[in-house]
């Protein structure tokens, strides 16, 4: 077992400035809530539970819009399609890119920390760290053809395990499987050294209908990210996807949003198509560079 080290200690050991602010793990709902609160402060009205079913644009009028599941129509100067893989905007922007199997999948689970009370030994093993035992910690496990991570937070216990895709793997967040399947997979790891018993105990106390077996599919980026009149533009996974295990989907979407806002601000309301064109050209080059850094461009 590798001794836990704070980020500052790792930086110092590598000859880097130990005072460099470390990155932190954040729960997606907390990030989402932060964004929602900010747009509310800016006076932006948000309509929830409105599923978009279609996108449209009018080149002559210089407008675009969407229709929702309840039949409502929304018109705007520009529409940002951020509805992820399989975006309804593909009908207007371009066809869907075929998914390719990566051969991998992720068992994922997140549950309230109270469930750790089922096994005091597991609760103690995966406790937070620091002088007051209130600092979240990530623990990493390596195995032949697999790896796992755990994250202990004040209110939530999270674990993931990257493994070979199997018959129950599916690209769906509702694809729940039993802890028995995971435990069987852990026992099947090759070699004499097996998984840490404490990790297996953690899997065993995971509540039912919590573990998702999410298949990791690869998709090439869309060939174009904007509609013909440049009034509808895709961002995030709607335009380009990384494997969900790479930790890049939401990050790239945020970068898209910042770049798009800057380009539209510089272009002005009378030149929205030019702003959209500048954004897509800049981000496409950046995205391909990101793929090259992952050795995914051949």
Short mmCIF file of C-alpha atoms in Angstrom, two decimals:
data_model
loop_
_atom_site.label_atom_id
_atom_site.label_comp_id
_atom_site.label_asym_id
_atom_site.label_seq_id
_atom_site.Cartn_x
_atom_site.Cartn_y
_atom_site.Cartn_z
CA UNK A 1 0.00 0.00 0.00
CA UNK A 2 1.30 3.44 -0.95
CA UNK A 3 1.44 5.92 1.92
CA UNK A 4 -1.06 8.80 1.53
CA UNK A 5 0.61 12.07 0.58
CA UNK A 6 -0.83 15.55 0.49
CA UNK A 7 -0.60 17.38 -2.83
CA UNK A 8 1.95 19.83 -1.37
CA UNK A 9 4.23 16.94 -0.39
CA UNK A 10 4.02 15.41 -3.85
CA UNK A 11 4.81 18.74 -5.48
CA UNK A 12 7.80 19.30 -3.20
CA UNK A 13 9.13 15.78 -3.91
CA UNK A 14 8.95 16.55 -7.64
CA UNK A 15 10.89 19.81 -7.20
CA UNK A 16 7.81 21.98 -7.74
CA UNK A 17 6.35 24.80 -5.67
CA UNK A 18 4.50 23.13 -2.76
CA UNK A 19 2.30 26.22 -2.41
CA UNK A 20 0.70 25.65 -5.81
CA UNK A 21 -3.08 25.47 -5.22
CA UNK A 22 -4.13 21.84 -5.69
CA UNK A 23 -7.06 20.69 -7.74
CA UNK A 24 -10.07 19.46 -5.82
CA UNK A 25 -12.70 16.82 -6.49
CA UNK A 26 -16.17 18.29 -6.66
CA UNK A 27 -19.56 16.65 -6.85
CA UNK A 28 -21.33 17.40 -10.12
CA UNK A 29 -24.58 18.43 -8.39
CA UNK A 30 -22.62 21.03 -6.39
CA UNK A 31 -21.02 22.45 -9.54
CA UNK A 32 -24.40 22.48 -11.26
CA UNK A 33 -25.99 24.28 -8.32
CA UNK A 34 -23.18 26.87 -8.39
CA UNK A 35 -23.87 27.64 -12.06
CA UNK A 36 -27.63 27.81 -11.51
CA UNK A 37 -27.25 30.23 -8.61
CA UNK A 38 -24.98 32.46 -10.67
CA UNK A 39 -27.34 32.77 -13.64
CA UNK A 40 -30.19 33.46 -11.21
CA UNK A 41 -28.12 36.28 -9.70
CA UNK A 42 -27.77 37.69 -13.21
CA UNK A 43 -31.55 37.65 -13.66
CA UNK A 44 -31.65 34.84 -16.21
CA UNK A 45 -34.94 32.93 -16.14
CA UNK A 46 -34.60 29.14 -16.11
CA UNK A 47 -37.39 26.78 -17.17
CA UNK A 48 -36.95 23.31 -15.67
CA UNK A 49 -38.60 20.07 -16.83
CA UNK A 50 -38.80 21.33 -20.41
CA UNK A 51 -37.43 18.60 -22.69
CA UNK A 52 -36.38 19.94 -26.09
CA UNK A 53 -37.72 17.83 -28.97
CA UNK A 54 -36.69 19.91 -32.00
CA UNK A 55 -34.44 22.78 -33.12
CA UNK A 56 -35.09 25.23 -35.96
CA UNK A 57 -33.64 28.37 -37.52
CA UNK A 58 -34.79 31.04 -39.99
CA UNK A 59 -31.88 32.39 -42.02
CA UNK A 60 -33.88 35.29 -43.48
CA UNK A 61 -35.13 36.52 -40.10
CA UNK A 62 -31.83 35.75 -38.39
CA UNK A 63 -33.47 33.76 -35.62
CA UNK A 64 -33.49 30.26 -34.19
CA UNK A 65 -35.41 28.36 -31.57
CA UNK A 66 -36.61 25.13 -30.05
CA UNK A 67 -39.85 23.33 -29.39
CA UNK A 68 -40.39 21.35 -26.20
CA UNK A 69 -42.22 18.19 -25.28
CA UNK A 70 -45.23 20.15 -24.03
CA UNK A 71 -45.59 21.96 -27.36
CA UNK A 72 -44.08 25.29 -26.34
CA UNK A 73 -41.96 27.23 -28.84
CA UNK A 74 -38.99 29.38 -27.85
CA UNK A 75 -37.47 31.89 -30.32
CA UNK A 76 -34.05 33.51 -29.91
CA UNK A 77 -31.14 35.14 -31.72
CA UNK A 78 -28.99 32.09 -31.11
CA UNK A 79 -29.59 28.66 -29.58
CA UNK A 80 -26.88 26.72 -27.76
CA UNK A 81 -27.40 22.97 -27.96
CA UNK A 82 -25.93 21.50 -24.79
CA UNK A 83 -28.12 18.41 -24.53
CA UNK A 84 -25.30 15.88 -24.77
CA UNK A 85 -24.82 12.72 -26.80
CA UNK A 86 -27.64 12.24 -29.30
CA UNK A 87 -28.58 15.93 -29.27
CA UNK A 88 -31.83 16.72 -31.10
CA UNK A 89 -29.88 19.48 -32.85
CA UNK A 90 -28.16 16.86 -35.02
CA UNK A 91 -31.18 16.98 -37.32
CA UNK A 92 -30.28 20.59 -38.13
CA UNK A 93 -26.52 20.64 -37.61
CA UNK A 94 -25.48 17.24 -38.87
CA UNK A 95 -26.05 13.51 -38.58
CA UNK A 96 -25.22 11.40 -35.58
CA UNK A 97 -21.71 9.97 -35.29
CA UNK A 98 -21.68 6.19 -34.90
CA UNK A 99 -20.52 4.97 -31.50
CA UNK A 100 -17.63 2.54 -31.26
CA UNK A 101 -17.00 0.15 -28.42
CA UNK A 102 -13.88 0.82 -26.36
CA UNK A 103 -14.13 -2.64 -24.83
CA UNK A 104 -14.26 -1.05 -21.39
CA UNK A 105 -16.93 -0.14 -18.87
CA UNK A 106 -17.19 1.46 -15.43
CA UNK A 107 -18.92 0.19 -12.35
CA UNK A 108 -19.95 3.40 -10.57
CA UNK A 109 -21.64 4.02 -7.25
CA UNK A 110 -22.37 7.00 -5.02
CA UNK A 111 -24.44 6.80 -1.85
CA UNK A 112 -25.08 8.69 1.42
CA UNK A 113 -22.26 8.27 3.91
CA UNK A 114 -24.71 6.91 6.51
CA UNK A 115 -24.67 3.53 4.76
CA UNK A 116 -21.06 3.10 5.93
CA UNK A 117 -22.45 2.45 9.41
CA UNK A 118 -23.31 -1.06 8.22
CA UNK A 119 -19.65 -2.04 8.64
CA UNK A 120 -17.65 -0.05 11.24
CA UNK A 121 -14.35 -1.49 9.99
CA UNK A 122 -15.06 -0.32 6.43
CA UNK A 123 -16.22 3.06 7.74
CA UNK A 124 -12.98 3.51 9.66
CA UNK A 125 -10.82 2.37 6.73
CA UNK A 126 -12.46 4.83 4.33
CA UNK A 127 -12.69 7.73 6.77
CA UNK A 128 -11.63 11.21 5.76
CA UNK A 129 -8.18 12.46 6.71
CA UNK A 130 -6.55 15.46 8.36
CA UNK A 131 -6.15 16.54 11.98
CA UNK A 132 -9.91 16.75 12.41
CA UNK A 133 -10.80 13.89 10.04
CA UNK A 134 -12.73 16.33 7.84
CA UNK A 135 -10.65 16.37 4.65
CA UNK A 136 -11.94 14.36 1.65
CA UNK A 137 -9.54 11.78 0.26
CA UNK A 138 -9.17 9.81 -2.97
CA UNK A 139 -7.80 6.28 -2.78
CA UNK A 140 -6.53 4.46 -5.88
CA UNK A 141 -6.35 0.74 -6.58
CA UNK A 142 -4.47 -0.87 -9.46
CA UNK A 143 -4.98 -4.39 -10.80
CA UNK A 144 -4.24 -6.32 -14.02
CA UNK A 145 -6.53 -4.81 -16.65
CA UNK A 146 -8.47 -2.74 -14.14
CA UNK A 147 -8.28 0.14 -11.68
CA UNK A 148 -10.55 1.60 -9.03
CA UNK A 149 -10.95 4.90 -7.20
CA UNK A 150 -12.79 5.79 -4.03
CA UNK A 151 -13.71 9.28 -2.85
CA UNK A 152 -14.80 9.89 0.72
CA UNK A 153 -16.68 13.15 1.28
CA UNK A 154 -18.49 14.45 4.37
CA UNK A 155 -21.89 13.38 3.06
CA UNK A 156 -21.17 10.93 0.24
CA UNK A 157 -19.16 7.79 -0.47
CA UNK A 158 -18.19 7.24 -4.09
CA UNK A 159 -16.37 4.43 -5.84
CA UNK A 160 -15.69 3.52 -9.47
CA UNK A 161 -14.00 0.55 -11.09
CA UNK A 162 -12.82 0.42 -14.71
CA UNK A 163 -13.20 -3.10 -16.13
CA UNK A 164 -13.68 -5.08 -19.33
CA UNK A 165 -17.16 -4.54 -20.78
CA UNK A 166 -19.48 -7.50 -20.21
CA UNK A 167 -22.99 -8.64 -21.11
CA UNK A 168 -24.65 -6.26 -18.66
CA UNK A 169 -22.69 -3.15 -19.68
CA UNK A 170 -24.76 -0.41 -21.30
CA UNK A 171 -24.42 3.30 -22.02
CA UNK A 172 -27.15 4.24 -19.59
CA UNK A 173 -27.16 5.87 -16.17
CA UNK A 174 -30.16 3.70 -15.25
CA UNK A 175 -28.32 0.43 -15.93
CA UNK A 176 -28.21 -0.78 -12.34
CA UNK A 177 -26.58 -4.10 -11.44
CA UNK A 178 -26.08 -6.01 -8.19
CA UNK A 179 -23.06 -5.87 -5.93
CA UNK A 180 -22.73 -9.63 -6.46
CA UNK A 181 -21.76 -9.05 -10.09
CA UNK A 182 -18.97 -6.68 -9.04
CA UNK A 183 -17.70 -9.02 -6.33
CA UNK A 184 -17.60 -11.87 -8.83
CA UNK A 185 -15.58 -9.66 -11.19
CA UNK A 186 -13.15 -8.77 -8.41
CA UNK A 187 -12.57 -12.43 -7.63
CA UNK A 188 -11.87 -13.12 -11.31
CA UNK A 189 -8.80 -10.83 -11.45
CA UNK A 190 -5.81 -12.86 -12.69
CA UNK A 191 -2.76 -13.52 -10.52
CA UNK A 192 -2.15 -14.51 -6.94
CA UNK A 193 -2.71 -11.01 -5.50
CA UNK A 194 -6.40 -10.23 -5.25
CA UNK A 195 -8.30 -7.05 -4.46
CA UNK A 196 -8.00 -5.42 -1.07
CA UNK A 197 -10.64 -7.10 1.14
CA UNK A 198 -11.71 -3.71 2.44
CA UNK A 199 -12.62 -2.59 -1.08
CA UNK A 200 -14.66 -5.75 -1.54
CA UNK A 201 -16.39 -5.02 1.77
CA UNK A 202 -17.16 -1.51 0.52
CA UNK A 203 -18.80 -2.97 -2.59
CA UNK A 204 -20.75 -5.42 -0.44
CA UNK A 205 -22.39 -2.69 1.69
CA UNK A 206 -23.29 -0.52 -1.31
CA UNK A 207 -27.09 -0.04 -1.27
CA UNK A 208 -29.24 -1.82 -3.90
CA UNK A 209 -30.05 0.06 -7.14
CA UNK A 210 -26.93 2.15 -6.74
CA UNK A 211 -24.21 0.50 -8.86
CA UNK A 212 -24.31 1.42 -12.55
CA UNK A 213 -22.45 -0.65 -15.17
CA UNK A 214 -21.79 2.13 -17.69
CA UNK A 215 -20.28 1.06 -21.01
CA UNK A 216 -17.55 3.38 -22.35
CA UNK A 217 -18.22 4.14 -26.02
CA UNK A 218 -16.03 6.22 -28.28
CA UNK A 219 -17.41 8.74 -30.78
CA UNK A 220 -15.50 10.88 -33.22
CA UNK A 221 -16.36 14.59 -33.03
CA UNK A 222 -19.22 15.88 -35.16
CA UNK A 223 -17.96 17.10 -38.54
CA UNK A 224 -19.72 20.42 -38.01
CA UNK A 225 -20.92 22.04 -34.78
CA UNK A 226 -23.15 24.80 -36.15
CA UNK A 227 -26.29 24.97 -38.27
CA UNK A 228 -26.13 26.26 -41.88
CA UNK A 229 -27.16 29.81 -40.89
CA UNK A 230 -24.94 29.71 -37.78
CA UNK A 231 -27.86 30.33 -35.44
CA UNK A 232 -27.69 26.98 -33.61
CA UNK A 233 -24.37 25.84 -32.15
CA UNK A 234 -23.47 22.65 -30.30
CA UNK A 235 -21.21 22.59 -27.25
CA UNK A 236 -19.91 19.86 -24.96
CA UNK A 237 -20.83 16.27 -25.70
CA UNK A 238 -23.35 17.44 -28.30
CA UNK A 239 -20.41 18.42 -30.51
CA UNK A 240 -17.51 16.32 -29.27
CA UNK A 241 -17.18 13.54 -26.73
CA UNK A 242 -14.37 12.09 -24.71
CA UNK A 243 -14.65 8.73 -23.01
CA UNK A 244 -16.62 9.30 -19.78
CA UNK A 245 -13.67 7.88 -17.83
CA UNK A 246 -11.33 10.64 -19.03
CA UNK A 247 -12.82 13.37 -16.85
CA UNK A 248 -13.01 15.76 -19.81
CA UNK A 249 -16.68 16.03 -20.81
CA UNK A 250 -17.87 18.76 -18.45
CA UNK A 251 -14.47 20.49 -18.61
CA UNK A 252 -14.62 20.80 -22.39
CA UNK A 253 -18.21 22.03 -22.22
CA UNK A 254 -17.21 24.79 -19.80
CA UNK A 255 -14.35 25.79 -22.09
CA UNK A 256 -16.81 25.85 -25.01
CA UNK A 257 -19.15 28.10 -23.06
CA UNK A 258 -16.41 30.59 -22.18
CA UNK A 259 -15.10 30.73 -25.75
CA UNK A 260 -18.59 31.05 -27.22
CA UNK A 261 -19.52 33.87 -24.85
CA UNK A 262 -16.32 35.74 -25.72
CA UNK A 263 -16.80 35.33 -29.47
CA UNK A 264 -20.43 36.45 -29.35
CA UNK A 265 -19.52 39.45 -27.20
CA UNK A 266 -16.80 40.51 -29.64
CA UNK A 267 -18.99 39.93 -32.69
CA UNK A 268 -22.02 41.76 -31.34
CA UNK A 269 -25.70 41.03 -31.87
CA UNK A 270 -25.57 42.11 -35.52
CA UNK A 271 -22.83 39.60 -36.36
CA UNK A 272 -23.87 36.45 -34.49
CA UNK A 273 -23.04 34.08 -37.39
CA UNK A 274 -19.50 35.46 -37.49
CA UNK A 275 -19.15 34.96 -33.74
CA UNK A 276 -20.38 31.37 -34.05
CA UNK A 277 -17.98 30.70 -36.92
CA UNK A 278 -15.02 32.10 -34.96
CA UNK A 279 -15.95 29.96 -31.94
CA UNK A 280 -16.28 26.70 -33.88
CA UNK A 281 -13.00 27.22 -35.77
CA UNK A 282 -11.06 27.99 -32.61
CA UNK A 283 -12.57 25.20 -30.53
CA UNK A 284 -12.22 22.58 -33.27
CA UNK A 285 -8.48 23.20 -33.47
CA UNK A 286 -8.22 23.09 -29.67
CA UNK A 287 -10.28 19.90 -29.47
CA UNK A 288 -8.13 18.09 -32.03
CA UNK A 289 -5.05 19.17 -30.08
CA UNK A 290 -6.63 17.64 -26.96
CA UNK A 291 -7.20 14.38 -28.79
CA UNK A 292 -3.58 14.37 -29.91
CA UNK A 293 -2.46 14.79 -26.31
CA UNK A 294 -4.48 11.67 -25.48
CA UNK A 295 -2.91 9.91 -28.52
CA UNK A 296 -6.37 9.50 -30.03
CA UNK A 297 -5.64 11.11 -33.42
CA UNK A 298 -3.94 8.84 -35.90
#
